[in-house]
Amino acid sequence: MAERIIQNDQADHGIFPAAFPSTRLRRMRQHAWLRSIVAETVLSPADLIWPLFVHDHQANAPIAAMPGVERLSIEGVLRAVEEARQLGIPAVALFPVVEATHKSDDARHALDPQNLVCRTIRAIRESCGNSVGIICDVALDPYTSHGHDGLLVNGQILNDETVAVLARQAVVLAAAGCHVVAPSDMMDGRVAAIRRALDTALHQNVCILSYAAKYASSFYGPFRMALGSATSLGTADKKTYQMDSANSDEAIREVSLDLAEGADMVMVKPAIVSLDILYRIKQTFGVPTMAYQVSGEYSMIQAAAANGWIDGQKASLESLLVIKRAGADAILTYFAPEIARGLK
Ligand code: PBG
């Protein structure tokens, strides 16, 4: 059988030379140097934003659900920021692990200028000035006893009351020296309220990166374990404010509202499971668009790599490359330092 196919093939070629493919895309894939000069997407450390967990302890502590990631002391954060600077990673995103004693129904500790994240911001600004960008979440979940991003009254997350607190939280973060506030709460109208509050407090230069298309995703699991908000949240979910994964047009509406309200940059989250959304948003609006490769997306790759099922280094690099290919201007990723080191 195989012989006959070969014979036919040879015969055809003799009679119809045109049967050779006239375009051979494989020709340009022959060597690494050749592939590199025609690569359409190039990942660089400048595309990466490094999320950091900070806790109020002297020593760093591992996070079981996120192998390779630690809860850092403020000192540990300063070392990481210095490493980011040396690696060419332009910014870090800070996530505080808030002690249970500072959690309450009304999240009041979010507004305390002496809270952990504010102390961390000031420490970074003192030691690094403006050399590395500081991005901070605006949301109440680290501070609420119930683990929700907003105020919970009679089983409902109150929108407008939450927005009022978020606007104050953003001003507290800006006053501490944060460069970018990133509302991750998905309340309606929060970007406008935050912009107004920042401007009124003379923080016109503080940028807003809105988590515009943020899905109610199961891939945030390890992050919530890292923060301890998983236990607070219990079996509850965030589906009354975060987006339904079934929806795509709605993401476009979310982004257009946030831009109209004054967002400087928008974010899509999670990243790998929303590449279609990322692509659509970048194509539609052409504005600075970030993607967050979230904890579950990170841990999936790490878990498979730890089992020897995939090559973790190659898989993480590939995942970030395709996120950029889909349209991300920058990517929040826990792989940031490793990848930046590899790219150097
Ligand atoms: C909090 C917040 C979450 C993440 C970033 N900010 C979790 C959530 O919304 O429950 C997830 C990040 C990750 O999973 O890596 N509003």
mmCIF file of C-alpha atoms and ligand atoms in Angstrom:
data_model
loop_
_atom_site.group_PDB
_atom_site.id
_atom_site.type_symbol
_atom_site.label_atom_id
_atom_site.label_comp_id
_atom_site.label_asym_id
_atom_site.label_seq_id
_atom_site.Cartn_x
_atom_site.Cartn_y
_atom_site.Cartn_z
ATOM 1 C CA MET A 1 0.000 0.000 0.000
ATOM 2 C CA ALA A 2 2.679 2.459 1.087
ATOM 3 C CA GLU A 3 4.714 1.546 -1.968
ATOM 4 C CA ARG A 4 1.803 2.295 -4.266
ATOM 5 C CA ILE A 5 1.288 5.702 -2.724
ATOM 6 C CA ILE A 6 4.948 6.544 -3.205
ATOM 7 C CA GLN A 7 4.843 5.322 -6.789
ATOM 8 C CA ASN A 8 1.745 7.386 -7.522
ATOM 9 C CA ASP A 9 3.306 10.361 -5.899
ATOM 10 C CA GLN A 10 6.430 10.077 -8.020
ATOM 11 C CA ALA A 11 4.367 9.554 -11.112
ATOM 12 C CA ASP A 12 2.200 12.619 -10.390
ATOM 13 C CA HIS A 13 5.207 14.769 -9.800
ATOM 14 C CA GLY A 14 6.681 13.717 -13.087
ATOM 15 C CA ILE A 15 3.540 14.625 -14.981
ATOM 16 C CA PHE A 16 2.356 17.637 -12.954
ATOM 17 C CA PRO A 17 5.325 19.549 -11.551
ATOM 18 C CA ALA A 18 2.787 22.084 -10.301
ATOM 19 C CA ALA A 19 1.770 19.535 -7.699
ATOM 20 C CA PHE A 20 4.676 20.791 -5.561
ATOM 21 C CA PRO A 21 3.389 23.277 -3.023
ATOM 22 C CA SER A 22 4.151 26.710 -4.436
ATOM 23 C CA THR A 23 4.228 28.200 -0.953
ATOM 24 C CA ARG A 24 6.182 26.357 1.702
ATOM 25 C CA LEU A 25 5.676 27.961 5.094
ATOM 26 C CA ARG A 26 7.985 25.373 6.617
ATOM 27 C CA ARG A 27 10.893 26.968 4.745
ATOM 28 C CA MET A 28 10.885 29.807 7.272
ATOM 29 C CA ARG A 29 10.823 27.451 10.233
ATOM 30 C CA GLN A 30 14.098 25.656 9.468
ATOM 31 C CA HIS A 31 16.390 27.374 11.950
ATOM 32 C CA ALA A 32 16.024 29.126 15.263
ATOM 33 C CA TRP A 33 17.585 32.321 13.856
ATOM 34 C CA LEU A 34 15.126 32.297 10.950
ATOM 35 C CA ARG A 35 12.154 31.756 13.242
ATOM 36 C CA SER A 36 13.328 34.568 15.463
ATOM 37 C CA ILE A 37 13.487 37.159 12.689
ATOM 38 C CA VAL A 38 9.929 36.446 11.578
ATOM 39 C CA ALA A 39 8.431 36.097 15.080
ATOM 40 C CA GLU A 40 5.316 38.298 15.194
ATOM 41 C CA THR A 41 5.234 38.476 18.972
ATOM 42 C CA VAL A 42 8.208 39.005 21.228
ATOM 43 C CA LEU A 43 7.922 38.789 24.989
ATOM 44 C CA SER A 44 10.144 41.031 27.080
ATOM 45 C CA PRO A 45 10.487 41.699 30.828
ATOM 46 C CA ALA A 46 8.862 45.089 30.148
ATOM 47 C CA ASP A 47 5.610 43.220 29.400
ATOM 48 C CA LEU A 48 5.428 41.755 32.892
ATOM 49 C CA ILE A 49 3.858 42.953 36.127
ATOM 50 C CA TRP A 50 4.723 40.996 39.252
ATOM 51 C CA PRO A 51 1.953 40.424 41.835
ATOM 52 C CA LEU A 52 3.333 40.254 45.394
ATOM 53 C CA PHE A 53 1.673 39.055 48.585
ATOM 54 C CA VAL A 54 2.705 40.929 51.706
ATOM 55 C CA HIS A 55 1.995 39.889 55.272
ATOM 56 C CA ASP A 56 2.664 41.423 58.667
ATOM 57 C CA HIS A 57 5.364 38.974 59.778
ATOM 58 C CA GLN A 58 9.140 39.081 59.911
ATOM 59 C CA ALA A 59 9.715 36.005 57.763
ATOM 60 C CA ASN A 60 8.515 35.028 54.304
ATOM 61 C CA ALA A 61 6.127 32.066 54.223
ATOM 62 C CA PRO A 62 5.319 29.662 51.377
ATOM 63 C CA ILE A 63 1.809 29.428 49.910
ATOM 64 C CA ALA A 64 0.851 25.767 49.593
ATOM 65 C CA ALA A 65 -1.531 26.266 46.653
ATOM 66 C CA MET A 66 0.992 28.383 44.733
ATOM 67 C CA PRO A 67 4.353 26.565 44.618
ATOM 68 C CA GLY A 68 7.171 29.067 44.195
ATOM 69 C CA VAL A 69 5.167 32.022 45.560
ATOM 70 C CA GLU A 70 5.531 33.349 49.105
ATOM 71 C CA ARG A 71 3.810 35.718 51.458
ATOM 72 C CA LEU A 72 6.542 38.303 51.944
ATOM 73 C CA SER A 73 7.494 40.502 54.857
ATOM 74 C CA ILE A 74 7.825 44.207 54.018
ATOM 75 C CA GLU A 75 11.592 43.582 53.868
ATOM 76 C CA GLY A 76 10.920 40.711 51.470
ATOM 77 C CA VAL A 77 8.823 43.006 49.287
ATOM 78 C CA LEU A 78 11.653 45.536 49.167
ATOM 79 C CA ARG A 79 14.031 42.814 48.003
ATOM 80 C CA ALA A 80 11.523 41.679 45.366
ATOM 81 C CA VAL A 81 11.046 45.234 44.105
ATOM 82 C CA GLU A 82 14.807 45.643 43.823
ATOM 83 C CA GLU A 83 14.924 42.366 41.901
ATOM 84 C CA ALA A 84 12.131 43.605 39.624
ATOM 85 C CA ARG A 85 14.121 46.760 38.917
ATOM 86 C CA GLN A 86 17.222 44.762 38.046
ATOM 87 C CA LEU A 87 15.269 42.395 35.807
ATOM 88 C CA GLY A 88 13.496 45.194 33.924
ATOM 89 C CA ILE A 89 10.046 44.335 35.297
ATOM 90 C CA PRO A 90 8.335 47.746 35.282
ATOM 91 C CA ALA A 91 5.795 47.317 38.070
ATOM 92 C CA VAL A 92 4.579 45.224 40.988
ATOM 93 C CA ALA A 93 1.002 44.709 42.190
ATOM 94 C CA LEU A 94 0.580 44.497 45.959
ATOM 95 C CA PHE A 95 -1.858 42.208 47.768
ATOM 96 C CA PRO A 96 -1.972 42.407 51.556
ATOM 97 C CA VAL A 97 -2.693 39.390 53.739
ATOM 98 C CA VAL A 98 -4.834 41.022 56.405
ATOM 99 C CA GLU A 99 -4.903 39.599 59.939
ATOM 100 C CA ALA A 100 -8.292 38.285 61.072
ATOM 101 C CA THR A 101 -8.382 40.901 63.831
ATOM 102 C CA HIS A 102 -8.407 43.630 61.154
ATOM 103 C CA LYS A 103 -11.313 42.134 59.225
ATOM 104 C CA SER A 104 -14.811 43.477 59.822
ATOM 105 C CA ASP A 105 -18.206 43.674 58.144
ATOM 106 C CA ASP A 106 -17.587 47.245 57.000
ATOM 107 C CA ALA A 107 -13.929 46.725 55.961
ATOM 108 C CA ARG A 108 -12.948 49.847 57.878
ATOM 109 C CA HIS A 109 -9.278 48.820 58.072
ATOM 110 C CA ALA A 110 -9.054 49.421 54.310
ATOM 111 C CA LEU A 111 -9.190 53.140 55.111
ATOM 112 C CA ASP A 112 -6.490 53.114 57.785
ATOM 113 C CA PRO A 113 -3.372 54.902 56.470
ATOM 114 C CA GLN A 114 -1.326 52.726 58.861
ATOM 115 C CA ASN A 115 -2.560 49.455 57.378
ATOM 116 C CA LEU A 116 -0.111 46.938 55.953
ATOM 117 C CA VAL A 117 -0.449 47.843 52.302
ATOM 118 C CA CYS A 118 0.010 51.568 53.003
ATOM 119 C CA ARG A 119 3.118 50.876 55.102
ATOM 120 C CA THR A 120 4.444 48.680 52.301
ATOM 121 C CA ILE A 121 3.822 51.360 49.669
ATOM 122 C CA ARG A 122 5.660 53.977 51.746
ATOM 123 C CA ALA A 123 8.591 51.609 52.329
ATOM 124 C CA ILE A 124 8.888 50.947 48.588
ATOM 125 C CA ARG A 125 8.702 54.633 47.709
ATOM 126 C CA GLU A 126 11.360 55.441 50.321
ATOM 127 C CA SER A 127 13.787 52.851 49.011
ATOM 128 C CA CYS A 128 12.977 52.827 45.278
ATOM 129 C CA GLY A 129 11.302 56.169 44.514
ATOM 130 C CA ASN A 130 9.630 55.967 41.132
ATOM 131 C CA SER A 131 11.939 53.370 39.594
ATOM 132 C CA VAL A 132 9.362 50.565 39.868
ATOM 133 C CA GLY A 133 5.622 51.155 39.560
ATOM 134 C CA ILE A 134 3.312 50.292 42.440
ATOM 135 C CA ILE A 135 -0.153 49.013 41.571
ATOM 136 C CA CYS A 136 -2.728 48.390 44.308
ATOM 137 C CA ASP A 137 -6.079 46.649 44.249
ATOM 138 C CA VAL A 138 -9.086 48.692 45.213
ATOM 139 C CA ALA A 139 -11.542 46.190 46.665
ATOM 140 C CA LEU A 140 -12.698 45.280 50.122
ATOM 141 C CA ASP A 141 -12.188 41.504 50.128
ATOM 142 C CA PRO A 142 -8.917 41.462 52.108
ATOM 143 C CA TYR A 143 -10.686 43.486 54.825
ATOM 144 C CA THR A 144 -14.192 42.044 55.026
ATOM 145 C CA SER A 145 -15.021 39.311 57.520
ATOM 146 C CA HIS A 146 -17.268 37.704 54.870
ATOM 147 C CA GLY A 147 -14.627 37.789 52.106
ATOM 148 C CA HIS A 148 -16.708 39.751 49.602
ATOM 149 C CA ASP A 149 -15.352 42.696 47.609
ATOM 150 C CA GLY A 150 -18.235 44.896 48.739
ATOM 151 C CA LEU A 151 -20.463 45.647 51.706
ATOM 152 C CA LEU A 152 -22.860 42.821 52.479
ATOM 153 C CA VAL A 153 -26.246 43.687 53.973
ATOM 154 C CA ASN A 154 -29.057 41.127 54.258
ATOM 155 C CA GLY A 155 -27.331 38.825 51.820
ATOM 156 C CA GLN A 156 -26.923 41.578 49.204
ATOM 157 C CA ILE A 157 -23.750 43.320 48.056
ATOM 158 C CA LEU A 158 -24.640 47.022 48.127
ATOM 159 C CA ASN A 159 -23.331 48.812 45.053
ATOM 160 C CA ASP A 160 -23.379 52.534 45.766
ATOM 161 C CA GLU A 161 -22.426 52.249 49.433
ATOM 162 C CA THR A 162 -19.466 50.062 48.409
ATOM 163 C CA VAL A 163 -18.415 52.551 45.733
ATOM 164 C CA ALA A 164 -18.269 55.322 48.354
ATOM 165 C CA VAL A 165 -15.843 53.237 50.461
ATOM 166 C CA LEU A 166 -13.771 52.239 47.403
ATOM 167 C CA ALA A 167 -13.320 55.900 46.447
ATOM 168 C CA ARG A 168 -11.975 56.624 49.931
ATOM 169 C CA GLN A 169 -9.759 53.522 49.814
ATOM 170 C CA ALA A 170 -8.277 54.721 46.504
ATOM 171 C CA VAL A 171 -7.428 58.106 48.050
ATOM 172 C CA VAL A 172 -5.767 56.422 51.054
ATOM 173 C CA LEU A 173 -3.636 54.299 48.687
ATOM 174 C CA ALA A 174 -2.755 57.321 46.551
ATOM 175 C CA ALA A 175 -1.773 59.328 49.624
ATOM 176 C CA ALA A 176 0.564 56.506 50.660
ATOM 177 C CA GLY A 177 2.307 56.812 47.292
ATOM 178 C CA CYS A 178 0.770 54.190 45.058
ATOM 179 C CA HIS A 179 1.112 55.022 41.326
ATOM 180 C CA VAL A 180 -1.818 53.032 39.970
ATOM 181 C CA VAL A 181 -5.055 52.090 41.681
ATOM 182 C CA ALA A 182 -6.728 49.010 40.277
ATOM 183 C CA PRO A 183 -10.394 48.588 41.201
ATOM 184 C CA SER A 184 -10.974 44.835 41.128
ATOM 185 C CA ASP A 185 -14.408 44.849 42.754
ATOM 186 C CA MET A 186 -16.707 45.048 39.689
ATOM 187 C CA MET A 187 -19.184 47.488 41.277
ATOM 188 C CA ASP A 188 -21.019 49.731 38.795
ATOM 189 C CA GLY A 189 -19.799 53.313 38.571
ATOM 190 C CA ARG A 190 -16.726 52.890 40.716
ATOM 191 C CA VAL A 191 -14.222 54.194 38.178
ATOM 192 C CA ALA A 192 -15.993 57.571 37.922
ATOM 193 C CA ALA A 193 -16.268 57.839 41.707
ATOM 194 C CA ILE A 194 -12.601 56.928 42.184
ATOM 195 C CA ARG A 195 -11.444 59.402 39.525
ATOM 196 C CA ARG A 196 -13.494 62.169 41.113
ATOM 197 C CA ALA A 197 -12.226 61.371 44.606
ATOM 198 C CA LEU A 198 -8.600 61.211 43.455
ATOM 199 C CA ASP A 199 -8.851 64.515 41.593
ATOM 200 C CA THR A 200 -10.565 66.230 44.510
ATOM 201 C CA ALA A 201 -7.732 65.058 46.769
ATOM 202 C CA LEU A 202 -5.210 66.432 44.221
ATOM 203 C CA HIS A 203 -4.039 63.017 43.041
ATOM 204 C CA GLN A 204 -4.686 63.813 39.375
ATOM 205 C CA ASN A 205 -1.553 61.911 38.358
ATOM 206 C CA VAL A 206 -2.532 58.625 39.936
ATOM 207 C CA CYS A 207 -3.612 56.244 37.167
ATOM 208 C CA ILE A 208 -6.615 53.947 37.181
ATOM 209 C CA LEU A 209 -6.236 50.413 35.883
ATOM 210 C CA SER A 210 -9.719 48.988 35.979
ATOM 211 C CA TYR A 211 -10.375 45.294 36.213
ATOM 212 C CA ALA A 212 -13.001 45.937 33.552
ATOM 213 C CA ALA A 213 -13.765 42.439 32.330
ATOM 214 C CA LYS A 214 -13.380 40.311 35.404
ATOM 215 C CA TYR A 215 -15.130 36.971 35.404
ATOM 216 C CA ALA A 216 -16.519 35.078 38.381
ATOM 217 C CA SER A 217 -13.841 32.435 37.946
ATOM 218 C CA SER A 218 -12.872 29.300 39.808
ATOM 219 C CA PHE A 219 -9.294 30.064 38.857
ATOM 220 C CA TYR A 220 -8.979 32.563 41.733
ATOM 221 C CA GLY A 221 -8.991 29.714 44.258
ATOM 222 C CA PRO A 222 -5.275 29.663 45.162
ATOM 223 C CA PHE A 223 -5.216 33.489 45.509
ATOM 224 C CA ARG A 224 -8.063 33.367 48.001
ATOM 225 C CA MET A 225 -6.211 30.689 49.951
ATOM 226 C CA ALA A 226 -3.087 32.864 49.924
ATOM 227 C CA LEU A 227 -5.065 35.792 51.340
ATOM 228 C CA GLY A 228 -7.174 33.750 53.718
ATOM 229 C CA SER A 229 -10.332 35.135 52.098
ATOM 230 C CA ALA A 230 -11.309 31.619 50.964
ATOM 231 C CA THR A 231 -12.285 30.666 54.504
ATOM 232 C CA SER A 232 -14.148 33.951 54.986
ATOM 233 C CA LEU A 233 -16.043 33.424 51.736
ATOM 234 C CA GLY A 234 -16.874 29.772 52.498
ATOM 235 C CA THR A 235 -19.217 28.385 49.876
ATOM 236 C CA ALA A 236 -20.396 31.831 48.727
ATOM 237 C CA ASP A 237 -19.493 33.080 45.258
ATOM 238 C CA LYS A 238 -19.103 36.505 43.627
ATOM 239 C CA LYS A 239 -21.512 35.970 40.743
ATOM 240 C CA THR A 240 -23.732 38.962 41.544
ATOM 241 C CA TYR A 241 -20.887 41.338 40.712
ATOM 242 C CA GLN A 242 -18.212 39.509 38.716
ATOM 243 C CA MET A 243 -19.068 38.576 35.124
ATOM 244 C CA ASP A 244 -20.636 35.374 33.869
ATOM 245 C CA SER A 245 -18.118 33.360 31.822
ATOM 246 C CA ALA A 246 -20.854 32.841 29.233
ATOM 247 C CA ASN A 247 -20.672 36.484 28.152
ATOM 248 C CA SER A 248 -18.554 38.350 25.640
ATOM 249 C CA ASP A 249 -20.637 41.365 24.459
ATOM 250 C CA GLU A 250 -21.056 42.303 28.089
ATOM 251 C CA ALA A 251 -17.268 42.584 28.447
ATOM 252 C CA ILE A 252 -17.293 45.176 25.677
ATOM 253 C CA ARG A 253 -19.959 47.159 27.555
ATOM 254 C CA GLU A 254 -17.984 46.934 30.803
ATOM 255 C CA VAL A 255 -14.841 48.251 29.125
ATOM 256 C CA SER A 256 -16.625 51.069 27.316
ATOM 257 C CA LEU A 257 -18.244 52.216 30.565
ATOM 258 C CA ASP A 258 -14.954 52.142 32.471
ATOM 259 C CA LEU A 259 -13.185 54.101 29.732
ATOM 260 C CA ALA A 260 -15.964 56.683 29.664
ATOM 261 C CA GLU A 261 -15.662 56.967 33.444
ATOM 262 C CA GLY A 262 -11.940 57.704 33.197
ATOM 263 C CA ALA A 263 -9.998 54.438 33.284
ATOM 264 C CA ASP A 264 -6.464 54.852 31.885
ATOM 265 C CA MET A 265 -5.967 51.130 31.359
ATOM 266 C CA VAL A 266 -8.293 48.167 31.377
ATOM 267 C CA MET A 267 -7.759 44.589 32.423
ATOM 268 C CA VAL A 268 -9.090 41.211 31.404
ATOM 269 C CA LYS A 269 -9.077 38.464 33.977
ATOM 270 C CA PRO A 270 -8.445 35.511 33.987
ATOM 271 C CA ALA A 271 -6.112 35.584 30.964
ATOM 272 C CA ILE A 272 -5.654 32.131 29.419
ATOM 273 C CA VAL A 273 -9.329 31.252 29.661
ATOM 274 C CA SER A 274 -10.377 34.680 28.218
ATOM 275 C CA LEU A 275 -8.087 35.090 25.222
ATOM 276 C CA ASP A 276 -11.088 35.718 22.969
ATOM 277 C CA ILE A 277 -12.224 38.554 25.245
ATOM 278 C CA LEU A 278 -8.742 40.026 25.376
ATOM 279 C CA TYR A 279 -8.500 39.966 21.599
ATOM 280 C CA ARG A 280 -11.909 41.568 21.147
ATOM 281 C CA ILE A 281 -11.217 44.328 23.656
ATOM 282 C CA LYS A 282 -7.846 45.231 22.183
ATOM 283 C CA GLN A 283 -9.302 45.224 18.650
ATOM 284 C CA THR A 284 -12.356 47.265 19.622
ATOM 285 C CA PHE A 285 -10.834 49.962 21.814
ATOM 286 C CA GLY A 286 -7.101 50.041 21.087
ATOM 287 C CA VAL A 287 -6.383 51.236 24.624
ATOM 288 C CA PRO A 288 -3.742 49.973 27.056
ATOM 289 C CA THR A 289 -5.007 46.507 27.884
ATOM 290 C CA MET A 290 -3.619 44.301 30.621
ATOM 291 C CA ALA A 291 -4.284 40.637 31.236
ATOM 292 C CA TYR A 292 -4.033 38.879 34.591
ATOM 293 C CA GLN A 293 -2.741 35.319 34.455
ATOM 294 C CA VAL A 294 -4.406 34.418 37.718
ATOM 295 C CA SER A 295 -3.383 32.139 40.547
ATOM 296 C CA GLY A 296 -5.232 29.054 39.278
ATOM 297 C CA GLU A 297 -3.703 29.449 35.835
ATOM 298 C CA TYR A 298 -0.279 29.679 37.474
ATOM 299 C CA SER A 299 -0.819 26.745 39.814
ATOM 300 C CA MET A 300 -2.157 24.487 37.054
ATOM 301 C CA ILE A 301 1.098 24.859 35.159
ATOM 302 C CA GLN A 302 3.186 24.441 38.322
ATOM 303 C CA ALA A 303 1.269 21.337 39.393
ATOM 304 C CA ALA A 304 1.628 19.642 36.023
ATOM 305 C CA ALA A 305 5.304 20.579 35.915
ATOM 306 C CA ALA A 306 5.896 19.229 39.440
ATOM 307 C CA ASN A 307 4.479 15.907 38.259
ATOM 308 C CA GLY A 308 6.780 15.901 35.269
ATOM 309 C CA TRP A 309 3.808 16.060 32.897
ATOM 310 C CA ILE A 310 4.815 19.251 31.154
ATOM 311 C CA ASP A 311 7.957 21.349 30.992
ATOM 312 C CA GLY A 312 7.039 24.169 33.365
ATOM 313 C CA GLN A 313 9.481 26.694 31.967
ATOM 314 C CA LYS A 314 8.397 26.175 28.367
ATOM 315 C CA ALA A 315 4.711 26.034 29.261
ATOM 316 C CA SER A 316 4.800 29.251 31.272
ATOM 317 C CA LEU A 317 6.674 31.076 28.524
ATOM 318 C CA GLU A 318 4.227 29.782 25.908
ATOM 319 C CA SER A 319 1.236 30.820 28.008
ATOM 320 C CA LEU A 320 2.566 34.378 28.340
ATOM 321 C CA LEU A 321 3.486 34.621 24.677
ATOM 322 C CA VAL A 322 -0.038 33.705 23.577
ATOM 323 C CA ILE A 323 -1.558 36.171 26.038
ATOM 324 C CA LYS A 324 0.547 38.878 24.443
ATOM 325 C CA ARG A 325 -0.320 37.614 20.951
ATOM 326 C CA ALA A 326 -4.003 37.934 21.808
ATOM 327 C CA GLY A 327 -3.531 41.636 22.545
ATOM 328 C CA ALA A 328 -2.145 42.212 26.037
ATOM 329 C CA ASP A 329 0.149 45.218 26.453
ATOM 330 C CA ALA A 330 1.291 43.801 29.777
ATOM 331 C CA ILE A 331 0.586 40.709 31.825
ATOM 332 C CA LEU A 332 0.231 40.322 35.558
ATOM 333 C CA THR A 333 1.838 36.978 36.263
ATOM 334 C CA TYR A 334 3.359 35.127 39.203
ATOM 335 C CA PHE A 335 5.917 33.789 36.707
ATOM 336 C CA ALA A 336 7.286 37.322 36.192
ATOM 337 C CA PRO A 337 10.700 36.994 37.905
ATOM 338 C CA GLU A 338 11.439 33.517 36.505
ATOM 339 C CA ILE A 339 10.472 34.500 32.985
ATOM 340 C CA ALA A 340 12.334 37.804 33.135
ATOM 341 C CA ARG A 341 15.435 35.961 34.322
ATOM 342 C CA GLY A 342 15.060 33.499 31.466
ATOM 343 C CA LEU A 343 14.622 36.274 28.911
ATOM 344 C CA LYS A 344 17.727 38.141 30.108
HETATM 345 C C1 PBG B 1 -9.816 40.618 44.773
HETATM 346 C C2 PBG B 1 -8.955 39.985 43.743
HETATM 347 C C3 PBG B 1 -8.956 38.648 43.343
HETATM 348 C C4 PBG B 1 -7.885 38.491 42.482
HETATM 349 C C5 PBG B 1 -7.269 39.733 42.332
HETATM 350 N N1 PBG B 1 -7.947 40.661 43.110
HETATM 351 C C6 PBG B 1 -9.807 37.505 43.796
HETATM 352 C C7 PBG B 1 -11.255 37.597 43.679
HETATM 353 O O1 PBG B 1 -11.815 38.456 43.006
HETATM 354 O O2 PBG B 1 -11.882 36.783 44.349
HETATM 355 C C8 PBG B 1 -7.474 37.189 41.867
HETATM 356 C C9 PBG B 1 -6.058 37.043 41.501
HETATM 357 C C10 PBG B 1 -5.590 35.656 41.292
HETATM 358 O O3 PBG B 1 -6.352 34.678 41.351
HETATM 359 O O4 PBG B 1 -4.382 35.505 41.041
HETATM 360 N N2 PBG B 1 -10.829 41.417 44.343
#
